[in-house]
Short mmCIF file of C-alpha atoms in Angstrom, two decimals:
data_model
loop_
_atom_site.label_atom_id
_atom_site.label_comp_id
_atom_site.label_asym_id
_atom_site.label_seq_id
_atom_site.Cartn_x
_atom_site.Cartn_y
_atom_site.Cartn_z
CA MET A 1 142.14 -46.64 142.30
CA PRO A 2 139.31 -45.65 139.99
CA SER A 3 139.84 -46.32 136.31
CA VAL A 4 138.72 -43.84 133.66
CA SER A 5 138.06 -44.65 130.01
CA LEU A 6 137.75 -41.67 127.73
CA THR A 7 138.52 -40.50 124.22
CA VAL A 8 140.91 -37.57 123.96
CA ASN A 9 141.40 -35.93 120.56
CA GLY A 10 140.03 -39.07 118.91
CA GLN A 11 142.31 -41.46 120.77
CA ARG A 12 140.95 -43.88 123.38
CA HIS A 13 142.62 -44.06 126.77
CA SER A 14 142.06 -46.13 129.92
CA VAL A 15 143.94 -44.76 132.90
CA GLU A 16 144.08 -45.24 136.64
CA VAL A 17 143.44 -42.05 138.60
CA GLU A 18 142.68 -41.02 142.16
CA GLY A 19 139.16 -39.88 143.00
CA ARG A 20 140.53 -36.37 143.50
CA THR A 21 142.45 -36.23 140.20
CA LEU A 22 141.21 -33.25 138.19
CA LEU A 23 140.54 -33.63 134.48
CA VAL A 24 143.28 -31.07 133.78
CA GLU A 25 145.75 -33.14 135.84
CA LEU A 26 144.86 -36.26 133.88
CA LEU A 27 145.39 -34.38 130.60
CA ARG A 28 148.62 -32.65 131.54
CA GLU A 29 150.36 -35.07 133.86
CA GLN A 30 149.24 -38.50 132.68
CA LEU A 31 148.54 -37.92 128.99
CA ARG A 32 151.24 -35.22 128.71
CA LEU A 33 148.93 -32.88 126.81
CA THR A 34 150.39 -29.71 128.26
CA GLY A 35 148.69 -27.30 125.88
CA THR A 36 145.84 -27.01 128.40
CA HIS A 37 147.02 -24.54 131.05
CA VAL A 38 146.25 -23.86 134.70
CA GLY A 39 146.26 -20.15 135.44
CA CYS A 40 144.40 -19.94 138.74
CA ASP A 41 143.15 -22.11 141.56
CA THR A 42 139.68 -20.61 141.69
CA SER A 43 137.87 -21.60 138.45
CA GLN A 44 138.02 -18.03 137.19
CA CYS A 45 140.72 -17.69 134.53
CA GLY A 46 139.62 -20.17 131.84
CA ALA A 47 143.15 -21.15 130.72
CA CYS A 48 142.14 -24.79 131.27
CA VAL A 49 139.03 -24.80 129.03
CA VAL A 50 138.57 -27.99 126.98
CA HIS A 51 135.53 -29.50 125.29
CA VAL A 52 133.80 -32.44 126.96
CA ASP A 53 131.23 -34.03 124.64
CA GLY A 54 131.24 -30.83 122.61
CA GLU A 55 130.70 -28.39 125.50
CA SER A 56 133.35 -26.05 126.86
CA VAL A 57 134.20 -26.74 130.49
CA LYS A 58 136.89 -25.70 132.92
CA SER A 59 138.98 -28.85 133.24
CA CYS A 60 140.32 -27.63 136.61
CA THR A 61 136.77 -27.77 137.97
CA MET A 62 135.87 -31.25 136.84
CA LEU A 63 137.14 -34.53 138.21
CA ALA A 64 138.79 -36.98 135.84
CA VAL A 65 136.30 -39.62 136.99
CA GLN A 66 133.44 -37.33 135.92
CA ALA A 67 134.78 -37.52 132.36
CA ASP A 68 134.54 -41.33 132.29
CA GLY A 69 132.98 -42.39 128.99
CA SER A 70 133.29 -38.89 127.51
CA SER A 71 134.94 -37.51 124.44
CA VAL A 72 137.40 -34.71 125.22
CA THR A 73 138.95 -32.25 122.79
CA THR A 74 141.96 -30.17 123.81
CA ILE A 75 143.89 -27.48 121.96
CA GLU A 76 146.16 -30.24 120.59
CA GLY A 77 143.17 -31.84 118.87
CA LEU A 78 142.09 -28.87 116.75
CA ALA A 79 144.55 -28.80 113.86
CA ALA A 80 144.22 -31.33 111.02
CA ALA A 81 146.66 -34.25 110.78
CA ASP A 82 148.60 -32.41 108.06
CA GLY A 83 149.07 -29.42 110.36
CA THR A 84 146.37 -27.22 108.83
CA LEU A 85 145.16 -24.99 111.63
CA HIS A 86 141.55 -24.79 112.76
CA PRO A 87 139.99 -21.53 111.46
CA MET A 88 139.98 -20.17 115.03
CA GLN A 89 143.70 -20.90 115.45
CA GLU A 90 144.37 -19.35 112.05
CA ALA A 91 142.39 -16.26 113.06
CA PHE A 92 144.29 -15.91 116.35
CA ARG A 93 147.53 -15.97 114.32
CA GLU A 94 146.34 -13.61 111.60
CA TYR A 95 144.90 -11.06 114.06
CA HIS A 96 147.77 -11.32 116.53
CA ALA A 97 145.25 -12.32 119.21
CA LEU A 98 147.89 -13.25 121.74
CA GLN A 99 150.65 -11.58 123.65
CA CYS A 100 152.27 -13.93 126.17
CA GLY A 101 150.08 -16.81 124.94
CA PHE A 102 149.28 -18.30 128.33
CA CYS A 103 145.51 -17.80 128.11
CA THR A 104 145.39 -18.65 124.40
CA PRO A 105 144.50 -22.38 124.53
CA GLY A 106 141.53 -21.66 126.79
CA MET A 107 140.52 -18.61 124.75
CA VAL A 108 140.53 -20.66 121.53
CA MET A 109 138.52 -23.52 123.05
CA SER A 110 135.95 -21.14 124.57
CA ALA A 111 135.74 -19.17 121.34
CA ILE A 112 134.98 -22.27 119.27
CA ASP A 113 132.15 -23.31 121.61
CA LEU A 114 130.84 -19.74 121.55
CA VAL A 115 130.80 -19.57 117.75
CA GLN A 116 129.17 -23.01 117.45
CA LYS A 117 126.39 -21.94 119.83
CA HIS A 118 125.66 -18.76 117.81
CA PRO A 119 125.04 -19.90 114.24
CA GLN A 120 123.40 -16.54 113.51
CA GLY A 121 126.72 -14.81 114.30
CA MET A 122 127.71 -12.58 117.18
CA THR A 123 128.23 -8.85 117.54
CA GLU A 124 131.42 -7.54 119.11
CA HIS A 125 129.48 -6.99 122.35
CA GLU A 126 128.19 -10.56 122.38
CA ILE A 127 131.69 -11.92 121.83
CA ARG A 128 133.01 -9.86 124.75
CA GLU A 129 130.20 -11.08 127.02
CA GLY A 130 130.75 -14.66 125.84
CA LEU A 131 134.38 -14.52 126.95
CA GLU A 132 133.40 -13.72 130.53
CA GLY A 133 134.98 -16.96 131.78
CA ASN A 134 138.39 -16.30 130.23
CA LEU A 135 140.94 -13.85 131.57
CA CYS A 136 143.87 -12.41 129.59
CA ARG A 137 146.26 -10.75 132.01
CA CYS A 138 148.11 -9.07 129.14
CA THR A 139 144.67 -7.46 128.59
CA GLY A 140 144.93 -8.38 124.94
CA TYR A 141 141.18 -8.72 124.54
CA HIS A 142 140.81 -6.34 121.61
CA ASN A 143 142.54 -8.54 119.04
CA ILE A 144 141.02 -11.70 120.53
CA VAL A 145 137.57 -10.27 119.86
CA LYS A 146 138.59 -9.29 116.31
CA ALA A 147 139.93 -12.80 115.66
CA ILE A 148 136.73 -14.47 116.85
CA ALA A 149 134.61 -12.10 114.74
CA ALA A 150 136.65 -13.05 111.68
CA ALA A 151 136.76 -16.78 112.47
CA GLN A 152 132.98 -17.05 112.86
CA GLU A 153 132.54 -15.97 109.23
CA VAL A 154 134.67 -18.92 108.08
CA MET A 155 133.24 -21.41 110.61
CA HIS A 156 129.66 -20.59 109.54
CA GLY A 157 130.61 -20.86 105.86
CA ARG A 158 129.90 -17.22 105.07
CA ARG A 159 133.46 -16.75 103.85
CA GLU A 160 135.80 -19.22 102.14
CA ALA A 161 138.93 -17.82 103.69
CA LEU A 162 139.73 -15.66 106.68
CA ALA A 163 139.48 -11.90 106.07
CA PRO A 164 143.03 -10.55 106.30
CA ALA A 165 143.85 -8.32 109.27
CA GLU A 166 144.40 -4.66 108.45
CA ALA A 167 148.07 -3.81 108.24
CA MET B 1 142.40 -31.62 147.64
CA TYR B 2 142.28 -34.59 150.00
CA ASP B 3 141.41 -37.88 148.35
CA PHE B 4 137.97 -39.46 148.61
CA ALA B 5 136.02 -42.42 147.27
CA PHE B 6 133.90 -41.66 144.21
CA HIS B 7 130.51 -43.21 143.52
CA LYS B 8 128.20 -42.68 140.59
CA PRO B 9 124.86 -44.30 141.42
CA ALA B 10 122.26 -44.88 138.71
CA SER B 11 119.24 -44.43 140.97
CA LEU B 12 118.06 -42.04 143.65
CA SER B 13 117.66 -44.81 146.25
CA GLU B 14 121.24 -45.94 145.67
CA ALA B 15 122.45 -42.33 146.06
CA VAL B 16 120.52 -41.89 149.30
CA ALA B 17 121.99 -45.15 150.66
CA LEU B 18 125.54 -43.98 149.85
CA LEU B 19 124.84 -40.65 151.54
CA ALA B 20 123.94 -42.40 154.80
CA ASP B 21 127.65 -41.99 155.56
CA PRO B 22 127.71 -38.61 157.36
CA ASP B 23 131.08 -37.77 155.76
CA ALA B 24 129.90 -38.42 152.20
CA ARG B 25 128.79 -35.42 150.08
CA PRO B 26 126.64 -35.25 146.97
CA ILE B 27 128.20 -33.63 143.89
CA SER B 28 126.03 -32.30 141.07
CA GLY B 29 127.84 -29.98 138.64
CA GLY B 30 130.73 -29.51 141.04
CA GLN B 31 131.21 -25.81 140.33
CA THR B 32 131.08 -24.92 144.04
CA ILE B 33 132.18 -28.05 145.86
CA LEU B 34 135.29 -28.70 143.74
CA PRO B 35 136.78 -25.21 144.29
CA ALA B 36 135.96 -25.63 148.02
CA LEU B 37 137.66 -29.04 148.15
CA LYS B 38 140.69 -27.69 146.29
CA HIS B 39 141.08 -25.22 149.14
CA ARG B 40 140.64 -28.04 151.67
CA LEU B 41 137.59 -26.40 153.21
CA ASP B 42 136.06 -29.84 153.65
CA ARG B 43 137.32 -33.41 153.79
CA PRO B 44 134.56 -35.77 152.60
CA SER B 45 135.07 -39.53 152.78
CA ALA B 46 133.21 -39.94 149.50
CA LEU B 47 131.61 -37.94 146.71
CA VAL B 48 128.32 -39.25 145.36
CA ASP B 49 127.88 -38.05 141.77
CA LEU B 50 124.21 -37.46 140.97
CA SER B 51 124.71 -37.01 137.22
CA GLY B 52 123.90 -40.64 136.40
CA ILE B 53 120.30 -40.38 137.70
CA ALA B 54 118.25 -39.67 134.58
CA GLU B 55 115.01 -38.70 136.38
CA LEU B 56 116.74 -35.67 137.95
CA ARG B 57 117.36 -34.06 134.53
CA GLU B 58 113.77 -33.64 133.35
CA ILE B 59 112.22 -30.23 132.56
CA ARG B 60 108.46 -30.20 131.95
CA ARG B 61 105.32 -28.12 132.22
CA GLU B 62 102.57 -29.61 134.37
CA GLY B 63 99.43 -27.52 134.01
CA ASP B 64 100.08 -24.17 135.69
CA LYS B 65 103.52 -25.03 136.97
CA LEU B 66 106.99 -25.56 135.58
CA VAL B 67 108.93 -28.50 137.00
CA ILE B 68 112.72 -28.43 136.72
CA GLY B 69 114.74 -31.50 137.67
CA ALA B 70 117.38 -30.68 140.26
CA MET B 71 120.25 -31.83 138.02
CA SER B 72 119.25 -29.56 135.10
CA ARG B 73 122.23 -27.47 134.11
CA HIS B 74 122.10 -23.68 133.83
CA ALA B 75 122.85 -23.82 130.09
CA GLU B 76 120.01 -26.31 129.56
CA ILE B 77 117.55 -24.18 131.54
CA SER B 78 118.49 -20.99 129.71
CA ALA B 79 118.06 -22.66 126.30
CA ASP B 80 114.97 -24.77 127.12
CA ALA B 81 111.93 -23.80 125.02
CA THR B 82 109.47 -24.80 127.79
CA VAL B 83 111.23 -22.62 130.38
CA ARG B 84 111.56 -19.70 127.96
CA ALA B 85 107.85 -19.82 127.17
CA ALA B 86 106.61 -20.35 130.74
CA ILE B 87 108.94 -18.14 132.81
CA PRO B 88 111.26 -16.16 130.53
CA ALA B 89 112.77 -14.30 133.51
CA LEU B 90 113.99 -17.63 134.91
CA ALA B 91 115.55 -18.62 131.57
CA ARG B 92 117.29 -15.23 131.39
CA MET B 93 118.56 -15.63 134.95
CA ALA B 94 119.98 -19.08 134.14
CA GLY B 95 121.79 -17.54 131.17
CA SER B 96 123.23 -14.69 133.23
CA LEU B 97 124.89 -16.49 136.11
CA GLY B 98 128.50 -17.60 136.28
CA ASP B 99 130.13 -17.88 132.87
CA THR B 100 129.60 -20.16 129.85
CA GLN B 101 131.74 -22.96 131.28
CA VAL B 102 130.09 -22.79 134.73
CA ARG B 103 126.67 -22.82 133.03
CA ASN B 104 127.66 -25.94 131.08
CA ARG B 105 128.31 -27.86 134.33
CA GLY B 106 126.49 -26.19 137.23
CA THR B 107 122.95 -27.22 138.16
CA MET B 108 119.88 -25.53 139.62
CA GLY B 109 119.57 -28.10 142.40
CA GLY B 110 123.21 -27.75 143.35
CA SER B 111 122.91 -23.99 143.61
CA LEU B 112 119.68 -24.12 145.62
CA ALA B 113 121.01 -26.79 147.99
CA ASN B 114 124.13 -24.69 148.57
CA ASN B 115 122.15 -21.44 149.11
CA ASP B 116 125.02 -19.04 148.65
CA PRO B 117 123.72 -15.59 149.65
CA ALA B 118 125.17 -14.20 146.39
CA ALA B 119 123.55 -16.88 144.17
CA ASP B 120 120.77 -16.01 141.72
CA TYR B 121 118.25 -18.88 141.90
CA PRO B 122 117.21 -18.31 145.53
CA ALA B 123 115.67 -15.00 144.41
CA ALA B 124 113.66 -16.70 141.66
CA ALA B 125 112.55 -19.57 143.91
CA MET B 126 111.50 -17.22 146.70
CA GLY B 127 109.99 -14.65 144.33
CA LEU B 128 107.94 -17.21 142.45
CA GLY B 129 106.92 -19.13 145.58
CA ALA B 130 108.51 -22.36 144.38
CA THR B 131 108.05 -25.75 146.00
CA PHE B 132 111.15 -27.85 146.70
CA VAL B 133 110.59 -31.56 146.06
CA THR B 134 112.98 -33.92 147.86
CA ASN B 135 113.28 -37.68 148.23
CA ARG B 136 111.24 -37.31 151.44
CA ARG B 137 108.81 -34.39 151.23
CA ARG B 138 107.75 -31.09 149.66
CA ILE B 139 109.02 -27.81 151.15
CA GLY B 140 107.60 -24.36 150.39
CA ALA B 141 110.05 -21.56 149.52
CA ASP B 142 109.14 -19.61 152.67
CA ASP B 143 110.25 -22.58 154.81
CA TYR B 144 113.22 -23.68 152.72
CA PHE B 145 115.78 -20.86 153.00
CA LEU B 146 117.24 -20.65 156.50
CA GLY B 147 120.03 -18.11 155.99
CA MET B 148 123.61 -18.15 154.75
CA PHE B 149 124.47 -21.55 153.18
CA THR B 150 121.63 -23.08 155.21
CA THR B 151 118.42 -24.73 154.04
CA ALA B 152 115.69 -26.95 155.48
CA LEU B 153 117.34 -29.98 153.82
CA GLU B 154 118.29 -32.62 156.38
CA PRO B 155 121.25 -35.00 156.21
CA GLY B 156 120.59 -37.60 153.53
CA GLU B 157 117.81 -35.50 151.97
CA LEU B 158 118.25 -34.68 148.28
CA LEU B 159 116.47 -32.14 146.11
CA THR B 160 114.89 -33.95 143.18
CA ALA B 161 112.94 -31.13 141.48
CA ILE B 162 111.83 -27.55 141.90
CA GLU B 163 108.26 -26.62 140.99
CA PHE B 164 107.58 -23.04 139.93
CA PRO B 165 104.01 -21.73 139.71
CA ILE B 166 103.85 -19.96 136.33
CA PRO B 167 103.40 -16.23 136.96
CA GLU B 168 101.59 -13.61 134.88
CA LYS B 169 104.67 -11.44 135.10
CA ALA B 170 108.14 -11.90 136.51
CA GLY B 171 111.36 -9.94 136.28
CA TYR B 172 114.83 -9.85 137.77
CA ALA B 173 117.61 -7.31 138.03
CA LYS B 174 120.96 -7.53 139.76
CA MET B 175 124.05 -5.46 140.41
CA ARG B 176 127.09 -7.67 139.99
CA ASN B 177 130.35 -7.31 141.77
CA PRO B 178 132.51 -5.90 138.97
CA ALA B 179 135.34 -8.41 139.61
CA SER B 180 133.79 -11.67 140.84
CA ARG B 181 130.50 -11.08 138.97
CA TYR B 182 128.59 -12.48 141.95
CA VAL B 183 125.39 -10.72 142.96
CA MET B 184 125.93 -7.64 145.15
CA THR B 185 122.17 -7.13 145.31
CA GLY B 186 119.40 -8.58 143.20
CA VAL B 187 115.62 -8.31 143.24
CA PHE B 188 113.14 -10.73 141.71
CA VAL B 189 109.52 -9.59 141.34
CA ALA B 190 106.56 -11.72 140.35
CA ARG B 191 102.80 -11.39 140.09
CA GLY B 192 100.78 -14.56 139.77
CA PRO B 193 99.00 -17.38 141.58
CA ALA B 194 101.12 -16.80 144.69
CA GLY B 195 100.19 -13.09 144.70
CA VAL B 196 102.81 -10.38 144.35
CA ARG B 197 106.18 -11.43 145.71
CA VAL B 198 109.43 -9.47 145.92
CA ALA B 199 112.59 -11.41 146.83
CA VAL B 200 115.98 -9.85 147.54
CA ASN B 201 119.25 -11.78 147.15
CA GLY B 202 122.89 -10.81 147.59
CA ALA B 203 122.13 -8.01 150.04
CA GLY B 204 121.59 -9.99 153.24
CA PRO B 205 122.86 -13.22 154.78
CA GLY B 206 120.15 -15.04 152.81
CA VAL B 207 117.32 -14.33 150.40
CA PHE B 208 114.39 -12.43 151.97
CA ARG B 209 111.01 -11.01 150.98
CA GLN B 210 110.41 -7.26 150.90
CA ALA B 211 106.87 -7.00 152.32
CA GLU B 212 106.48 -3.23 151.90
CA MET B 213 107.27 -3.47 148.19
CA GLU B 214 104.93 -6.43 147.78
CA ALA B 215 102.05 -4.42 149.24
CA ALA B 216 102.85 -1.39 147.08
CA LEU B 217 103.08 -3.48 143.88
CA ALA B 218 99.87 -5.34 144.66
CA ALA B 219 98.12 -1.97 144.59
CA ASN B 220 100.06 -0.52 141.65
CA TRP B 221 102.41 -2.62 139.48
CA SER B 222 104.89 0.05 138.42
CA PRO B 223 108.41 1.23 139.28
CA GLU B 224 106.91 4.42 140.73
CA ALA B 225 105.03 2.38 143.33
CA VAL B 226 108.27 1.32 145.02
CA ALA B 227 110.30 4.47 144.32
CA GLY B 228 109.72 5.90 147.79
CA ILE B 229 110.27 2.67 149.73
CA ARG B 230 113.56 2.59 151.61
CA GLN B 231 115.08 -0.75 152.58
CA SER B 232 116.60 -0.71 156.07
CA PRO B 233 120.35 -1.50 156.08
CA ASP B 234 119.99 -3.34 159.42
CA GLU B 235 121.20 -6.93 159.05
CA LEU B 236 122.36 -6.41 155.44
CA ASN B 237 125.89 -7.39 154.42
CA GLY B 238 128.62 -4.79 154.57
CA ASP B 239 132.09 -5.61 153.26
CA ILE B 240 134.95 -4.19 151.18
CA HIS B 241 132.75 -4.35 148.09
CA GLY B 242 129.91 -2.26 149.48
CA SER B 243 128.43 -1.09 152.77
CA ALA B 244 125.08 -2.25 154.12
CA GLU B 245 123.72 1.24 153.32
CA TYR B 246 124.89 0.90 149.69
CA ARG B 247 123.21 -2.49 149.36
CA ALA B 248 120.03 -1.11 150.95
CA HIS B 249 119.98 1.61 148.30
CA LEU B 250 120.54 -1.01 145.59
CA VAL B 251 117.44 -2.92 146.74
CA ASN B 252 115.33 0.04 145.66
CA VAL B 253 117.17 0.52 142.36
CA MET B 254 117.11 -3.18 141.46
CA ALA B 255 113.41 -3.47 142.39
CA LYS B 256 112.55 -0.71 139.89
CA ARG B 257 114.67 -2.36 137.19
CA ALA B 258 113.13 -5.79 137.93
CA ILE B 259 109.62 -4.37 137.45
CA LEU B 260 110.69 -2.89 134.10
CA ASP B 261 112.24 -6.28 133.22
CA ALA B 262 108.91 -7.97 134.01
CA GLY B 263 107.01 -5.49 131.85
#
């Protein structure tokens, strides 16, 4: 059986996998990091998005062996050790950017990559286009877009604290 | 997914040796083959991962052509300063296909070796008159595409780079399927060292050139020049997403938009 060595949320792991084991299966079933979800079987929904060496990828469309030697960040790795949420998580909470919550881990991971790749900031339209690979079947996109727009201001250092959502 | 052996060679010769097994398959970004394997559409004995071969990742300008290593990812191509300066339409195309996560993994060589009729790059390669460089030979675009999911690549033959002659002008426009976002019909137009070329993707079983539009644009590079040209629906794809007649109509509309995109 192939062996995979990788860092997940700062912690090193060496695990035996099958060639066919998907990265998402390694994360969920072997490392028990079940925050990363599987919503489809066709690489479309984006619930499984994680960061591999800083880039967002669909962990259902990558083999565990392809992540050998990589650094992976999942939704569990975003908050600080003392529980302080990442600004994107905080924004999703403040702006009520979730309904059932199933797509949320993937949305948050995609959103962080999107914001990091657009240091100049994004318009609402650009945020919507950037979320093309993530589906929310509650169709709760409106507040997700608002949350990302607010979070980017904090992540780029243009605001100290998150702008409060309108009541 | 059925299980398979996994190899990650560090050199092209090692990869070619591993692919001598007729049941082994190369994997580049995996954005097509992994979904196919999940659905058990194939049962390879081994996957040979090409991502460890550094020479396949290079992007460079060589005189009047742009050379893109087969393992270059869509996100890299869309952001690459050399590509954006030499052939901006190609950089825009790379940034418009799939979604962010697919673009972070998928590669140009993988897409062109797969030759999905609804893929984007075949239109650019055909429209720009690209040359396909393999571990064995060089293949011109007009000889490379052999129809749906079929290319001139032989067993054990790997794409190493794609060479694009740098055009004076090039543009691309596509109508996407509103749900899958794959290309319903796209048109790539280019004017340059290879003359005027018009390539149509998504509409037929494979990418094809539109000779009547090429002649019209050679005489007059403007949307008006092609406005009266009607694409025949014969041999175009018709399915639940659109009839052959609808796609034929789109060829004309996308051609006009592609010319505007080229400027």
